[in-house]
């Protein structure tokens, strides 16, 4: 469990990031874009071609009366539906940006394209679409503002971390993490320094609890990439904490007022972990017995 000082530093770093986040009211256009990204839906079918030239030639034939079905054999990918009711609605945010703008700007039945998208140069036909209403926008506006503020805070935090890491030359030993396998780490591996922040080492032991919490014996379900990602997350926390302390945020009155509560929480977490550590792990026979006794609860 993290010591109270660590929790206090984390609180100070949150205050630091908050100070870097401009709390201007979000632009109305931005809120509407956020709203429509999840409130608008479209059902469509498409043909994809390897080049714009091929797609444009197909579009010309369609404009002269050809059908999407007739043009499908020459496409590298196709999604067509026998009945309009078979076409599923797709959220605007799930459609490639350029294609989404073309589809939502068209009427049902209209063909759009060629548009360069993930599957190639696409021609698409709108089957049906649903647009979020003004009433829905008004109802969701407070949540949209909150989401916008969270995104702004996350972006400010990420930008600040990258600046601080670059300035201090903080590097994460990714190769060590990539070379680890799923077995329980040795003491030497836990003691391995994966980064140094403000002259203080960040060891694999500081990252391992996050890895182990993902499940599986010794956190073996965590891929090397996930281990690297979690390590960067821990290092980012330490970088912000160090800078927050350097700037005196840990001594701010609002942080000092929270310190007794933070200390109590840290002590209670430590006590829980200590109690859990003293519990003897059940053997195979005990586990089987518990399962048989509670088979109905487990659906067995």
Coordinates of C-alpha atoms in Angstrom, one line a residue, residues 77-232:
X77 CA -14.6 -5.1 -50.2
X78 CA -18.4 -4.8 -50.1
X79 CA -21.2 -4.7 -47.6
X80 CA -24.6 -4.8 -49.2
X81 CA -28.0 -5.7 -47.8
X82 CA -31.0 -7.4 -49.4
X83 CA -33.4 -5.4 -47.2
X84 CA -33.0 -2.0 -45.7
X85 CA -34.1 -3.5 -42.3
X86 CA -31.0 -5.7 -42.4
X87 CA -28.7 -2.7 -42.3
X88 CA -27.5 -2.0 -38.7
X89 CA -27.2 1.5 -37.4
X90 CA -23.7 2.6 -36.7
X91 CA -22.7 5.4 -34.3
X92 CA -21.1 8.5 -36.0
X93 CA -17.9 8.1 -33.9
X94 CA -17.5 4.6 -35.2
X95 CA -17.4 5.7 -38.9
X96 CA -14.2 7.1 -40.5
X97 CA -14.2 10.9 -40.3
X98 CA -14.4 11.8 -44.0
X99 CA -16.9 9.0 -44.7
X100 CA -19.0 10.1 -41.7
X101 CA -19.2 13.7 -43.0
X102 CA -20.3 12.5 -46.4
X103 CA -22.9 10.0 -45.1
X104 CA -24.5 12.4 -42.6
X105 CA -24.6 15.1 -45.2
X106 CA -26.6 12.9 -47.6
X107 CA -30.2 11.9 -47.7
X108 CA -31.4 8.2 -47.4
X109 CA -30.9 6.5 -50.7
X110 CA -28.2 8.8 -51.9
X111 CA -24.8 7.5 -52.9
X112 CA -21.7 9.3 -51.7
X113 CA -18.0 9.1 -52.7
X114 CA -15.4 8.2 -53.7
X115 CA -14.1 8.8 -50.1
X116 CA -10.8 7.5 -48.9
X117 CA -11.5 5.4 -45.8
X118 CA -10.0 2.6 -43.8
X119 CA -11.0 -0.1 -46.3
X120 CA -9.9 1.8 -49.4
X121 CA -11.7 4.3 -51.7
X122 CA -15.3 3.8 -50.9
X123 CA -18.7 4.4 -52.5
X124 CA -21.5 4.3 -49.9
X125 CA -25.3 4.5 -49.9
X126 CA -27.2 5.9 -47.0
X127 CA -29.9 3.5 -45.9
X128 CA -31.2 5.4 -43.0
X129 CA -30.0 7.8 -40.3
X130 CA -30.9 9.2 -36.9
X131 CA -29.7 12.6 -35.7
X132 CA -29.6 13.5 -32.0
X133 CA -32.3 16.1 -31.2
X134 CA -32.0 19.5 -29.6
X135 CA -33.9 18.3 -26.6
X136 CA -31.4 15.4 -26.1
X137 CA -28.5 17.9 -26.5
X138 CA -29.9 20.1 -23.8
X139 CA -30.4 17.2 -21.5
X140 CA -26.9 15.9 -22.0
X141 CA -25.2 19.3 -22.0
X142 CA -24.0 19.1 -18.3
X143 CA -22.5 15.7 -18.9
X144 CA -20.8 16.9 -22.1
X145 CA -19.2 19.8 -20.3
X146 CA -17.9 17.4 -17.6
X147 CA -16.5 15.1 -20.3
X148 CA -14.9 18.0 -22.1
X149 CA -13.3 19.2 -18.9
X150 CA -12.0 15.7 -18.2
X151 CA -10.5 15.5 -21.7
X152 CA -8.9 18.9 -21.3
X153 CA -7.4 17.8 -17.9
X154 CA -6.1 14.5 -19.4
X155 CA -4.6 16.4 -22.4
X156 CA -2.9 19.0 -20.1
X157 CA -1.5 16.2 -17.9
X158 CA -0.1 14.2 -20.8
X159 CA 1.5 17.3 -22.3
X160 CA 3.0 18.4 -19.0
X161 CA 4.4 14.9 -18.3
X162 CA 6.1 14.7 -21.7
X163 CA 7.6 18.1 -21.2
X164 CA 8.9 17.2 -17.8
X165 CA 10.3 13.9 -18.9
X166 CA 12.1 15.4 -21.8
X167 CA 13.5 18.2 -19.7
X168 CA 14.8 15.8 -17.0
X169 CA 15.8 13.1 -19.5
X170 CA 13.6 10.4 -17.8
X171 CA 13.7 7.1 -19.7
X172 CA 11.9 3.9 -19.0
X173 CA 13.8 0.6 -19.4
X174 CA 11.3 -0.9 -21.8
X175 CA 13.7 -3.7 -22.9
X176 CA 13.8 -5.1 -19.4
X177 CA 10.0 -5.1 -19.3
X178 CA 9.7 -6.6 -22.8
X179 CA 12.0 -9.4 -21.8
X180 CA 10.0 -10.4 -18.7
X181 CA 7.9 -13.5 -18.9
X182 CA 4.8 -14.6 -17.0
X183 CA 6.4 -16.4 -14.1
X184 CA 6.6 -14.7 -10.6
X185 CA 9.4 -12.1 -10.6
X186 CA 12.5 -12.7 -8.7
X187 CA 13.7 -10.4 -6.0
X188 CA 16.4 -9.1 -8.3
X189 CA 13.8 -8.3 -11.0
X190 CA 11.6 -6.5 -8.4
X191 CA 14.6 -4.4 -7.4
X192 CA 15.5 -3.6 -11.0
X193 CA 15.4 0.2 -11.6
X194 CA 13.2 0.9 -14.6
X195 CA 13.5 4.7 -14.4
X196 CA 15.0 7.5 -12.2
X197 CA 12.8 10.5 -11.4
X198 CA 14.3 13.4 -9.5
X199 CA 17.2 11.3 -8.4
X200 CA 14.9 8.7 -6.9
X201 CA 14.7 5.2 -8.4
X202 CA 11.4 3.8 -9.7
X203 CA 11.8 0.0 -9.4
X204 CA 9.8 -2.8 -11.0
X205 CA 8.4 -3.5 -7.6
X206 CA 6.6 -0.1 -7.9
X207 CA 4.9 -1.4 -11.1
X208 CA 4.3 -5.0 -10.3
X209 CA 1.2 -4.6 -8.1
X210 CA -0.6 -3.0 -11.0
X211 CA 0.5 -5.9 -13.3
X212 CA -0.5 -8.6 -10.7
X213 CA -4.0 -7.0 -10.3
X214 CA -4.8 -7.7 -13.9
X215 CA -5.3 -11.4 -13.0
X216 CA -3.7 -14.7 -13.5
X217 CA -0.8 -16.1 -11.5
X218 CA 1.9 -13.5 -11.1
X219 CA 0.0 -11.3 -13.5
X220 CA 1.0 -13.5 -16.5
X221 CA -2.1 -12.2 -18.4
X222 CA -0.3 -8.9 -18.8
X223 CA 1.5 -8.8 -22.2
X224 CA 4.9 -7.1 -22.5
X225 CA 3.2 -4.1 -24.1
X226 CA 0.8 -3.8 -21.2
X227 CA 3.7 -4.0 -18.7
X228 CA 5.5 -1.1 -20.6
X229 CA 2.3 0.9 -20.6
X230 CA 1.8 0.4 -16.9
X231 CA 5.4 1.3 -16.2
X232 CA 5.0 4.6 -18.1

